[in-house]
Structures are given as C-alpha cells and as structure tokens.
GROMACS .gro file of C-alpha atoms in nm:
model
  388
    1UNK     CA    1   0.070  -0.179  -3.209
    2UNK     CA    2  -0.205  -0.238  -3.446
    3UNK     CA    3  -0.096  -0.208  -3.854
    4UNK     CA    4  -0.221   0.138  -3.799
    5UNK     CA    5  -0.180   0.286  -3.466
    6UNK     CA    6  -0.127   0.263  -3.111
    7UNK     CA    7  -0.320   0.050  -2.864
    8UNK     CA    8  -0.527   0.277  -2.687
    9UNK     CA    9  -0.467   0.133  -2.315
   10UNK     CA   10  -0.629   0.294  -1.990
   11UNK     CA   11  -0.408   0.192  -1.650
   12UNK     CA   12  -0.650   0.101  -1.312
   13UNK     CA   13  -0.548   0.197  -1.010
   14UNK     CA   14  -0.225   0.409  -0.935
   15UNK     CA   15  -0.055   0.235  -0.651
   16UNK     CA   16   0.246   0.105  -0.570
   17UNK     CA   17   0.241  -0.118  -0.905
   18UNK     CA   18   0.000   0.062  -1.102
   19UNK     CA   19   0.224   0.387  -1.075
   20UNK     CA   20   0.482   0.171  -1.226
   21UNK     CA   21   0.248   0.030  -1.502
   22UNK     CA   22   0.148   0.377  -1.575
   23UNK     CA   23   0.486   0.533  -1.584
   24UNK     CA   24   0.572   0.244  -1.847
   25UNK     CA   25   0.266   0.310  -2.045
   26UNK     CA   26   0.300   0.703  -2.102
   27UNK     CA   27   0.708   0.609  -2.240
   28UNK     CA   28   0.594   0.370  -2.471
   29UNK     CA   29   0.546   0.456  -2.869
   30UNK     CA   30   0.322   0.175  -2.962
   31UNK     CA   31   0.054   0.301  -2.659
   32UNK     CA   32  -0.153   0.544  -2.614
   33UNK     CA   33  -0.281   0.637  -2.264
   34UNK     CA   34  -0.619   0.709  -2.306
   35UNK     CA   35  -0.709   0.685  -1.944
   36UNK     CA   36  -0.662   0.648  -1.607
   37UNK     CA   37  -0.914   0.528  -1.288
   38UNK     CA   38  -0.860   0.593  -0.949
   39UNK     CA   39  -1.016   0.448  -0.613
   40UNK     CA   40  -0.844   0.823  -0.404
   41UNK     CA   41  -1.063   1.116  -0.438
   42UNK     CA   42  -0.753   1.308  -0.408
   43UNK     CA   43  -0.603   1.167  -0.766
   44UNK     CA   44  -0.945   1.206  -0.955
   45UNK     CA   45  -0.852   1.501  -1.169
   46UNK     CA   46  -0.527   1.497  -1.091
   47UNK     CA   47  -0.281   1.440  -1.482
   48UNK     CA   48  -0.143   1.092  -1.541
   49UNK     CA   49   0.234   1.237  -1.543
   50UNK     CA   50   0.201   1.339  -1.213
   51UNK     CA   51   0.024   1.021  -1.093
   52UNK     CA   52   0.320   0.829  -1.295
   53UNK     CA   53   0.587   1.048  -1.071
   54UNK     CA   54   0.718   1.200  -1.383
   55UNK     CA   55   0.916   1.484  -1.248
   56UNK     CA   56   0.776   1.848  -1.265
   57UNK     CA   57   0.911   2.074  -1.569
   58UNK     CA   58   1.113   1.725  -1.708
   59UNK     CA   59   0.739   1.598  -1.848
   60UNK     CA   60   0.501   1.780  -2.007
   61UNK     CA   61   0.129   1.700  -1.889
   62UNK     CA   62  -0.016   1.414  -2.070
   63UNK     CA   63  -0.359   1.575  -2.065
   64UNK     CA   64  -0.539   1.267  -1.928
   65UNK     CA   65  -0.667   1.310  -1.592
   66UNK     CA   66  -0.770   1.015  -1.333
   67UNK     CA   67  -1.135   0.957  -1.294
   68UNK     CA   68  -1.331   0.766  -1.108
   69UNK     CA   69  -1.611   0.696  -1.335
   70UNK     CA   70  -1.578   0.338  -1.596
   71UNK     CA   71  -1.844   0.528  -1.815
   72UNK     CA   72  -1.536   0.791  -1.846
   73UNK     CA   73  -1.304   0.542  -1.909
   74UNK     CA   74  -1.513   0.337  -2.211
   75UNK     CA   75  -1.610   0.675  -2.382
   76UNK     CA   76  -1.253   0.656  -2.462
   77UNK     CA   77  -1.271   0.326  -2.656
   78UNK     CA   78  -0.947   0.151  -2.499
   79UNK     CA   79  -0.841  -0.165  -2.640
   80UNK     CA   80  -0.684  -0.288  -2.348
   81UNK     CA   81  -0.676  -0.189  -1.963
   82UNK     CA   82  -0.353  -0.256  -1.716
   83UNK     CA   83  -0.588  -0.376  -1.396
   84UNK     CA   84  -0.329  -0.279  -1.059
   85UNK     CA   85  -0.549  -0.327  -0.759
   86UNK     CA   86  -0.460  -0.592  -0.469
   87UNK     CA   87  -0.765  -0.775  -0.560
   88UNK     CA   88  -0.965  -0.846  -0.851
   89UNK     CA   89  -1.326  -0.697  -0.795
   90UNK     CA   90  -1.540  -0.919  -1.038
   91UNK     CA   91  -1.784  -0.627  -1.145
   92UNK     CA   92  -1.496  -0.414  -1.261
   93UNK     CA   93  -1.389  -0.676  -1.467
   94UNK     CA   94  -1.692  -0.792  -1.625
   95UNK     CA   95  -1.791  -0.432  -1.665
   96UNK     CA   96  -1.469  -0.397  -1.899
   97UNK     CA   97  -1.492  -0.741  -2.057
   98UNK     CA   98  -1.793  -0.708  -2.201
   99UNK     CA   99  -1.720  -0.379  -2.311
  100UNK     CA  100  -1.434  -0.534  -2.549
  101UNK     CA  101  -1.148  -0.427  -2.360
  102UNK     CA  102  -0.881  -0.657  -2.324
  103UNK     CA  103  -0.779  -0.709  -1.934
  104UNK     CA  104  -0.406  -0.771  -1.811
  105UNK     CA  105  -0.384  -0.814  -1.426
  106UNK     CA  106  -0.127  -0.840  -1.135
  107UNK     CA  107  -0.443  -0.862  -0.892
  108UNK     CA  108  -0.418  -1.180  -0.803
  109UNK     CA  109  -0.501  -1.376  -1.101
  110UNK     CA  110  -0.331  -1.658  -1.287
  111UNK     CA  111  -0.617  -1.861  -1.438
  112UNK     CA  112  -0.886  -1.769  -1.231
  113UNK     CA  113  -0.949  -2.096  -1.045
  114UNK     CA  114  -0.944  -1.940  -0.707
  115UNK     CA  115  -1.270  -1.762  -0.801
  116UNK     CA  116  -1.599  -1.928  -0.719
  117UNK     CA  117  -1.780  -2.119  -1.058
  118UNK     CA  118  -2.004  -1.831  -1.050
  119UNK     CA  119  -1.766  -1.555  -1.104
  120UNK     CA  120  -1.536  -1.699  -1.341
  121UNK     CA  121  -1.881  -1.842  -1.564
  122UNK     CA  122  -1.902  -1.391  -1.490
  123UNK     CA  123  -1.602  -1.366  -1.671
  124UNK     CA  124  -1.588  -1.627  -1.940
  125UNK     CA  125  -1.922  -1.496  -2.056
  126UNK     CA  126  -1.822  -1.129  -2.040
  127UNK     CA  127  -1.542  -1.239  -2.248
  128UNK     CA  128  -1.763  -1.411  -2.526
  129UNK     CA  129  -1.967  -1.109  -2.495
  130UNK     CA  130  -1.718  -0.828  -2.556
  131UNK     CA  131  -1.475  -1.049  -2.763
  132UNK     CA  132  -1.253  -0.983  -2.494
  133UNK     CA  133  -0.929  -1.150  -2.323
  134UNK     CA  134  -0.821  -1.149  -1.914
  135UNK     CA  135  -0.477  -1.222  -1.866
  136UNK     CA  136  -0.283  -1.264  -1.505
  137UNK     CA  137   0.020  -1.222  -1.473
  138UNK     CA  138   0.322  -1.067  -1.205
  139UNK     CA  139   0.644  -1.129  -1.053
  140UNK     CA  140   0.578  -1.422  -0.856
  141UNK     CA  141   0.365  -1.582  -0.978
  142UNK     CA  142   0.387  -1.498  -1.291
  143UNK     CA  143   0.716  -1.467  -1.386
  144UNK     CA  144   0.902  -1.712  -1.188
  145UNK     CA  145   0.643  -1.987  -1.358
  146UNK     CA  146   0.743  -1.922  -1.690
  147UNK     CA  147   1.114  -1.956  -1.617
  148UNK     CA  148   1.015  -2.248  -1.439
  149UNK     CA  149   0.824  -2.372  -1.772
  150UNK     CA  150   1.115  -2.278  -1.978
  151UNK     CA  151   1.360  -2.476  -1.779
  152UNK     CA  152   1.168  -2.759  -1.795
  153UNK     CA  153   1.219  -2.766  -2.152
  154UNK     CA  154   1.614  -2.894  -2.092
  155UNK     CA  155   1.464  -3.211  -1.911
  156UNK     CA  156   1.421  -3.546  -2.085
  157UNK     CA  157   1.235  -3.645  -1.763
  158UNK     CA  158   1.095  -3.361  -1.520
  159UNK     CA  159   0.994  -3.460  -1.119
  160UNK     CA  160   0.917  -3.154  -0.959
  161UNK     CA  161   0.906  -2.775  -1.054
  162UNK     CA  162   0.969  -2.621  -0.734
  163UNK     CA  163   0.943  -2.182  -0.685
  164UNK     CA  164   1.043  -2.007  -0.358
  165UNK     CA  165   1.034  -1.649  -0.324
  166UNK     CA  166   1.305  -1.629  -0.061
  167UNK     CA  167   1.312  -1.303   0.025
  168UNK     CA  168   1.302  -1.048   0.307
  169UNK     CA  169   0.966  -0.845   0.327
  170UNK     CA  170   1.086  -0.581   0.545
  171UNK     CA  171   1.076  -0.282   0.262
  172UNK     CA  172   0.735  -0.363   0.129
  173UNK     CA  173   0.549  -0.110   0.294
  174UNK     CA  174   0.186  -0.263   0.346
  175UNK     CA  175   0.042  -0.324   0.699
  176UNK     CA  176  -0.257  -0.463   0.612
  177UNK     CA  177  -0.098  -0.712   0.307
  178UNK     CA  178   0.159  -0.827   0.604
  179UNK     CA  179  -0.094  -0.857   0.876
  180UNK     CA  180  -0.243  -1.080   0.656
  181UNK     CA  181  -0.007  -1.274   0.582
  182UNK     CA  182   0.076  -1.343   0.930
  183UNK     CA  183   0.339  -1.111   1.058
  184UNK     CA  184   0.335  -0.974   1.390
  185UNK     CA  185   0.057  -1.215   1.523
  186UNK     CA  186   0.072  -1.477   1.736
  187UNK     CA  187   0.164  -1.791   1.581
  188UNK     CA  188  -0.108  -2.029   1.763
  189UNK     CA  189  -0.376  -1.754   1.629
  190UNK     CA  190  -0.684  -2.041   1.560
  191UNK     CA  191  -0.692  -2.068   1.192
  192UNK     CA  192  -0.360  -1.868   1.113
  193UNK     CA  193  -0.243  -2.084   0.835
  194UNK     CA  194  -0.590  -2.112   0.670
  195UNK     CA  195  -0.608  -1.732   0.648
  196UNK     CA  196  -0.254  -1.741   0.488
  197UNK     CA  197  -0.357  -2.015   0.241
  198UNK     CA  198  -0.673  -1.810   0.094
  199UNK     CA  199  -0.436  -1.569   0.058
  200UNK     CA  200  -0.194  -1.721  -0.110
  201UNK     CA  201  -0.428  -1.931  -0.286
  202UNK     CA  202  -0.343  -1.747  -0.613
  203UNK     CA  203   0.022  -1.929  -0.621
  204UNK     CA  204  -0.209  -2.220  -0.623
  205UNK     CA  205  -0.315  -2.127  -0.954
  206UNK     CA  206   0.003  -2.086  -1.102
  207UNK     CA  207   0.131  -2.433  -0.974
  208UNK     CA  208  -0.138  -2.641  -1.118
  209UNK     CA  209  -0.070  -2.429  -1.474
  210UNK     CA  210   0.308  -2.562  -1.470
  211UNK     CA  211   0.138  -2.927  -1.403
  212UNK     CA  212  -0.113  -2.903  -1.684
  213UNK     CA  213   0.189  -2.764  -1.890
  214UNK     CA  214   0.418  -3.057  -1.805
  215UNK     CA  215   0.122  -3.327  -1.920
  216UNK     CA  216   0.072  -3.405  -1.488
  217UNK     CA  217  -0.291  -3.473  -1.435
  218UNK     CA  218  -0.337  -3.303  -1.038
  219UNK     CA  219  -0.543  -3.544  -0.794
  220UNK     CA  220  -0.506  -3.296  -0.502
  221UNK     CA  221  -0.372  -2.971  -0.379
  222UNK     CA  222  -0.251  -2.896  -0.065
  223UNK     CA  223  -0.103  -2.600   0.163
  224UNK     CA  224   0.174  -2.643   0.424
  225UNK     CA  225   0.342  -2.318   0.645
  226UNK     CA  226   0.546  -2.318   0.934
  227UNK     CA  227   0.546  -1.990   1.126
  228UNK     CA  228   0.909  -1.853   1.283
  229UNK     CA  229   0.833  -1.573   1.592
  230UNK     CA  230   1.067  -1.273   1.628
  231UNK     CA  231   1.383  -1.365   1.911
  232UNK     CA  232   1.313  -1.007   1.948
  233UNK     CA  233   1.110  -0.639   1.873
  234UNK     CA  234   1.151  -0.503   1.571
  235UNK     CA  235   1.041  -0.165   1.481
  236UNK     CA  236   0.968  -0.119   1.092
  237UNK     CA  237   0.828   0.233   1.090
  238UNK     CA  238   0.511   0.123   0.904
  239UNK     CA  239   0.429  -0.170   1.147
  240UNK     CA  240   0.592  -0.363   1.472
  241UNK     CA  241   0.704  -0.680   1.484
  242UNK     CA  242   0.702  -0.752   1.846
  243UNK     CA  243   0.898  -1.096   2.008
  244UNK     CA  244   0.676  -1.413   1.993
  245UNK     CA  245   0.476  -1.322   1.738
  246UNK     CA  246   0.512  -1.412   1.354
  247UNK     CA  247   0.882  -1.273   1.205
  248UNK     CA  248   0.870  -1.546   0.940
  249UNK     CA  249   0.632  -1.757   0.708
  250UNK     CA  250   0.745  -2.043   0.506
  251UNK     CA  251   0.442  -2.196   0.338
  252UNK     CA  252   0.418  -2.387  -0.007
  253UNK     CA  253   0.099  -2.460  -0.266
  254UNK     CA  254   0.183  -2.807  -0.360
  255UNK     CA  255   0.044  -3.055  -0.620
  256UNK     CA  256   0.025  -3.418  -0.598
  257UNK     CA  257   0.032  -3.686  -0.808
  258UNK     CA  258  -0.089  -4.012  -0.612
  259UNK     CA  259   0.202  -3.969  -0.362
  260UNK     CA  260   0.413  -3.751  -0.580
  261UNK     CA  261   0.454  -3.418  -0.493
  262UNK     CA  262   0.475  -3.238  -0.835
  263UNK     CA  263   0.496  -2.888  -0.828
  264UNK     CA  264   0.516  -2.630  -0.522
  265UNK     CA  265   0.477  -2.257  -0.529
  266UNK     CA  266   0.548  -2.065  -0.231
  267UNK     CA  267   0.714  -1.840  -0.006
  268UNK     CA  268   1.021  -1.842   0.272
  269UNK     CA  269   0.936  -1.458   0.397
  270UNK     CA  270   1.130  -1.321   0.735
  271UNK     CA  271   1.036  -0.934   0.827
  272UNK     CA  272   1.294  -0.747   1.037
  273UNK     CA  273   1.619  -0.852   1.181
  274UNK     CA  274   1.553  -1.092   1.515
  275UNK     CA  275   1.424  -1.423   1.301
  276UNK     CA  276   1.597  -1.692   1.187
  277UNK     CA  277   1.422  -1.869   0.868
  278UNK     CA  278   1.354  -2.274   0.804
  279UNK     CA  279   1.619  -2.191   0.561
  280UNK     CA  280   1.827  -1.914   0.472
  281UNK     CA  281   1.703  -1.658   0.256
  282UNK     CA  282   1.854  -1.631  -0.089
  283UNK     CA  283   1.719  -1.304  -0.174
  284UNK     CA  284   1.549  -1.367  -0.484
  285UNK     CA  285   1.336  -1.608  -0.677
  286UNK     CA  286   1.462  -1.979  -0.655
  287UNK     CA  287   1.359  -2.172  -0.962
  288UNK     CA  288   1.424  -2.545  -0.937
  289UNK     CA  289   1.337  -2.836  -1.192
  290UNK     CA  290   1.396  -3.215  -1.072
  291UNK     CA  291   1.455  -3.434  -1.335
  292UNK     CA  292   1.691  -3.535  -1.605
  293UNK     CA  293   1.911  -3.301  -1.550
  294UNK     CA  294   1.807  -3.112  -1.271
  295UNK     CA  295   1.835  -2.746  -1.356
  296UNK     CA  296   1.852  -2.471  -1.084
  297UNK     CA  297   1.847  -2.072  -1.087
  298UNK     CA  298   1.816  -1.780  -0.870
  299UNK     CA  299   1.659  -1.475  -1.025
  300UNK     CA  300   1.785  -1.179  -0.831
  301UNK     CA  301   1.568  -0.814  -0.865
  302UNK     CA  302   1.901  -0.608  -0.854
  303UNK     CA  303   1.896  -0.179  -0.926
  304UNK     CA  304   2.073   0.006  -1.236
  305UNK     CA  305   2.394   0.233  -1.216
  306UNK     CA  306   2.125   0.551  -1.283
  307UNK     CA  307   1.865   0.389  -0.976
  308UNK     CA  308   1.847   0.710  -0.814
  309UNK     CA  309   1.504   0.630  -0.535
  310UNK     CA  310   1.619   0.543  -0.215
  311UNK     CA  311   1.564   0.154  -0.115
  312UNK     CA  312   1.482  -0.146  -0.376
  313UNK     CA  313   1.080  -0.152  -0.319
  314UNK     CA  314   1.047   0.030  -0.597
  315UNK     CA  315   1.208  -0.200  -0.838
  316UNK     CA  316   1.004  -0.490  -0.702
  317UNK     CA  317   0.726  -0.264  -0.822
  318UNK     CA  318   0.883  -0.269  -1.149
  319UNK     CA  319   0.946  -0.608  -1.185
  320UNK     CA  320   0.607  -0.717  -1.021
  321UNK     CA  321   0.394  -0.445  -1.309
  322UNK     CA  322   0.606  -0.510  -1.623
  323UNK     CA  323   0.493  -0.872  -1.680
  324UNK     CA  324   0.139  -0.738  -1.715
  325UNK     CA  325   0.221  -0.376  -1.898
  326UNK     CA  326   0.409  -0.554  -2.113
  327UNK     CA  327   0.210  -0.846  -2.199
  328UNK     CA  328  -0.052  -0.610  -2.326
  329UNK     CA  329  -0.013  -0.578  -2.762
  330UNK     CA  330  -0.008  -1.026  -2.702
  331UNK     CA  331  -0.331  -1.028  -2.513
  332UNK     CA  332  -0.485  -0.771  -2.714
  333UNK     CA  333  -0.422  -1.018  -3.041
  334UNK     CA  334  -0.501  -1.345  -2.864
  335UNK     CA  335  -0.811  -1.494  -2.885
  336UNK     CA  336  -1.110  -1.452  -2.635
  337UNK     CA  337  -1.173  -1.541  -2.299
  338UNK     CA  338  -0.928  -1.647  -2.050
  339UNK     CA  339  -0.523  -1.682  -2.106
  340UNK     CA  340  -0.218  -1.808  -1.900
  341UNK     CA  341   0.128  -1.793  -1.947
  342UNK     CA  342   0.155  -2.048  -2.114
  343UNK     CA  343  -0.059  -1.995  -2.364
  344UNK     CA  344   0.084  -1.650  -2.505
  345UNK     CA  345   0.422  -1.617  -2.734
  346UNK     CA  346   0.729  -1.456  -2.517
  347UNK     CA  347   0.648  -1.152  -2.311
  348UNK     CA  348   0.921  -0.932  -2.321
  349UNK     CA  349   1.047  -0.597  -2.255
  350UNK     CA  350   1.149  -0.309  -2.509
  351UNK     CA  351   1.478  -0.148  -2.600
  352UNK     CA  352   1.565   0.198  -2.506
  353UNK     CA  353   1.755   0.334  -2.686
  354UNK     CA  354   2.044   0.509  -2.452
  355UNK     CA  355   2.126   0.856  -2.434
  356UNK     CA  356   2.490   0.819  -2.571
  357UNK     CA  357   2.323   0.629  -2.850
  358UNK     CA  358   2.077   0.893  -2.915
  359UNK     CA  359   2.379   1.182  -2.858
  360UNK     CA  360   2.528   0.951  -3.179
  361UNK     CA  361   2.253   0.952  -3.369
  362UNK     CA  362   2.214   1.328  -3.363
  363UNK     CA  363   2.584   1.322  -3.443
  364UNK     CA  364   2.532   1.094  -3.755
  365UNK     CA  365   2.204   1.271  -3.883
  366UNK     CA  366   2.362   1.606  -3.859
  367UNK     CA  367   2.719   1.439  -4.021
  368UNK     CA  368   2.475   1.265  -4.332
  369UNK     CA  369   2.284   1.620  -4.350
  370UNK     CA  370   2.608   1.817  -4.435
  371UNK     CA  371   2.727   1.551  -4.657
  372UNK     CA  372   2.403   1.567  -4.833
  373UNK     CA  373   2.456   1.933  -4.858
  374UNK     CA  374   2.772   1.924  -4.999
  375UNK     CA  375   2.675   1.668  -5.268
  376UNK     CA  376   2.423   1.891  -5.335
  377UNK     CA  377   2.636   2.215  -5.393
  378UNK     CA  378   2.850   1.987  -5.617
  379UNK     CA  379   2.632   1.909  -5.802
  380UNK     CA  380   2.482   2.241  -5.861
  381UNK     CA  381   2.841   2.345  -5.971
  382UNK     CA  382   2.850   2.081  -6.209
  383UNK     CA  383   2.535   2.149  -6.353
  384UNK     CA  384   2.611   2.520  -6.389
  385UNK     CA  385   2.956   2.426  -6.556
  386UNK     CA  386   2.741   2.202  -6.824
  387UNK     CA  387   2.517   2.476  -6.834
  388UNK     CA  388   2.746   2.738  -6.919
   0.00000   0.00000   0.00000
C-alpha cells in the first residue's frame, strides 16, 4: 500500500494459477483490482468474482469484468500486474513495462536469462522506459531457492545447494505441459531430453541466481535426465500413460565450478501408479545445502482443517501463485528494471484474521460500547446533581 491508497493491480490470465492470484487479490485491503485480461472469449465480460470462484450470493460482484483488450487494461492506470500465463509472451510484457506497470510473473521467469539477448535488451529497455520492474517468481523455482538461500546462511562453508521437487504429477491436470515434459512417450524419442531441458531451462535460471548469491563464479551449465517407462497402463482421465513409454523423469540443471558441481535444480516426477522412480519420492520440495554443517529440509504443500475442494491440485495452485501475488507492494517499491529473489526484502504472506477472532472482536466492541454508555449516563447524573 502506498502512504495513501491501495495498489491498483490488474491479474493476467485466469487459469489454474491466475484464478488463485486473482482470488488473493480481490481479499486483500491494501489492493485494488482494477482489472482483469483474459486469452477465453468465454471469460471476456464475464466479473472477476466469478472468474476468482468466489461462490454465488457469498460475494458480491466486484464490478470489474475480464477483457481482452491491454488498451482496457492501461486506461485503468494499474501500478502493478500479476502475469499467470504458462509462458511469458515478450510483447505483453514490454507493452506493460513501458507503460509503468510493475510486472510479477510465475510464467517461467527467474532472471530472464533463458530469453534470447534481444528480448531481454526488449525488456530492460521497456523497463527504463516506463520506470518499471519484472519480477519472477513461483513455487519451484522460486520458492524453494530462497529457502535454499536462507539455509545457506547457517554455513561457514557451503558445497552444493541442491533442490528436487520430488513429487508425483498425477493430479496436475495438463496434457500438453506433461506431454512435454516427457510423459507417455517413448523414452528413445530422438531428442527427448533436449525438449525437456528447454523446458525446464527456467530452473536453470534460478540455479545460477543461488551461485551468484553464494559468491560462485559459473564456468558451465549443464542438463542431465534419466527417463523411467510405466511396468504398466495407467489411465489418468485427462491423459494415458501406456507401458514402455515415459512414467517418470528425473532430470537436474546443474552448475559447475571447474569440476565442482555447485548447485542443481531439478525434478524426480513419476505420473500414475506402475513406475518405480531413481529414487523414492518424498512428496515435497527437498532443500539440501552441503557444507559446514550440512542443513537439510523437506517442504511439504499440505491442506487446512476448512480445505473443502476435492484433491490437493488446487493448493499447489496456491502455493505456486502466492510467491508472485504477494511479492507485489516489494516490486512495486523496488527500483527499475529486472529483480530476483534475492534482491527483494522477505516476501511474505498476510494475517487473517479468524472468524472466532473476529466473533471476539464484535464481542469486545459491543462490551467497550455499553461501557462507554454507561460512563456516559454517569456522568450525565453527576452533572445534573452539580447542576441542581
């Protein structure tokens, strides 16, 4: 929040993270939702609560409506936009850059070093422009880096940061993403693991960050996977994962230090039941530092009591959009151009304040109120008494 007033944000895209982004945005006091683009034509028009999933007659409209026009959008003067898509699309961004407003992105974007020198000199220059700031940001990467950053700060001597999202993929709902990724093809596909490293280049990103954060001067990266097939067929409802072809990827964006292998960001990833992993999956987010000590945690995406949607994808959503949503009031105050995790003050969350907290409250005000009241008759009273 500005000294004044909210930060006037507009959320892009309303997928499976943006939704989540956008839901966050609407509950929050020191944002205003001044707009919101979609790609559908079936959301243009359609009010952000509902877009948000907001439930019907619990949520009055907002009164913003998606749109698919950025000249919509900018009329609106937003100081900030939450950018959801899959993938960055360079012309959106420069188009809001240079406009002044203030980017924070889960589309694949750490520092920007995966894009070519052309379209990040695009964005650095639509930054200068606009007076603007891009910021990247996620679950993993994103999160998992900073931990990893922040647990390097207990080492007197640090080795290796190594980050493993060891996890099983079967509840994240996306052909195409896991298709790409390699699942359900067959694992002697020519040029298989190249396609899954320009994927996955953006974990790439985030690696060499931690090394230029731990004073490690890169010579090289490098990509290595190993492909598991399926012992059997596995029907996910959204895709097949037939035996023999790909059931799990293990692959890791490493950097190197002469013959040091520094720091590794990757994945072990199984989809359906008939696979057995490199390693067994620990269902969350292993964080490791080498070193003196060696420090080691597992950060585990786990549901609330009051979780009422059916399955967990939903709180990977969560946990994948809040990094960026909430990141937004920092990036908004840093200084132009492009920023990094590491070079922002603690993103964090916001307290809610819980309903048995607010019931007390209410309890309280109404309890001061009538004490008020009473002073207030006695000392009328008293005053008439002096009066008379």
């Amino acid at each position: 929040m500005t000294a004044d007033r909210p930060l006037r944000v507009i959320q892009w895209t309303t997928g499976n993270i943006g939704r989540r982004s956008l839901h966050a945005i609407i509950g929050r006091p020191d944002m205003e939702l001044v707009g919101v683009y979609a790609h559908g034509a079936g959301k243009v028009g359609v009010d952000a609560a509902e877009l948000a999933g907001l439930a019907e007659g619990r949520h009055d409209p907002t009164g913003i409506t998606a749109t698919d026009d950025i000249d919509t959008l900018l009329v609106a003067n937003p100081d900030a936009c939450c950018y959801n898509p899959l993938w960055p699309n360079i012309d959106e961004l420069e188009r809001l850059l240079e406009s002044g407003v203030n980017v924070c992105t889960s589309a694949a974007w750490i520092t920007g070093a995966k894009q070519t020198p052309e379209n990040l000199d695009r964005i650095r220059t639509a930054c200068a422009r606009g007076n603007s700031t891009i910021f990247g940001s996620g679950a993993h990467p994103g999160m998992t880096n900073m931990v990893g950053m922040v647990l390097s700060g207990a080492c007197e001597r640090v080795d290796e940061i190594r980050i493993t999202e060891s996890v099983d993929c079967s509840t994240y709902e996306s052909a195409g993403t896991q298709t790409a990724m390699g699942f359900s093809r067959d694992p002697a596909t020519p040029g298989l693991a190249e396609s899954v490293r320009a994927e996955s280049e953006v974990f790439a990103e985030s690696a060499a960050m931690m090394a230029d954060e731990i004073g490690a001067e890169l010579d090289r990266m490098t990509f290595d996977v190993t492909f598991t097939p399926a012992t059997g067929d596995t029907d996910l409802g959204f895709m097949t994962i037939p035996a023999g072809t790909v059931a799990g990827v293990q692959g890791y964006h490493r950097g190197w230090v002469g013959t040091h292998n520094v720091v590794s960001v990757g994945f072990n990833w199984t989809m359906g039941n008939h696979v057995v992993p490199p390693k067994p999956l620990e269902h969350g987010h292993v964080i490791q530092v080498f070193g003196v000590p060696n420090m080691r945690t597992v950060l585990h995406c786990l549901p609330p009591k009051d979780w009422t949607e059916p399955g967990f994808m939903g709180l990977g959503m969560i946990y994948t959009a809040m990094p960026v949503t909430n990141a937004v009031p920092a990036v908004v105050a840093a200084a132009p151009g492009i920023v990094t995790l590491a070079g922002l003050p603690p993103v964090t969350g916001r307290f809610a304040v819980p309903p048995t907290a607010l019931d007390t409250m209410a309890n309280n005000s109404t309890a001061n109120n009538k004490t008020a009241n009473n002073k207030t008759a006695n000392n009328k009273t008293a005053d008439d008494t002096t009066n008379a």
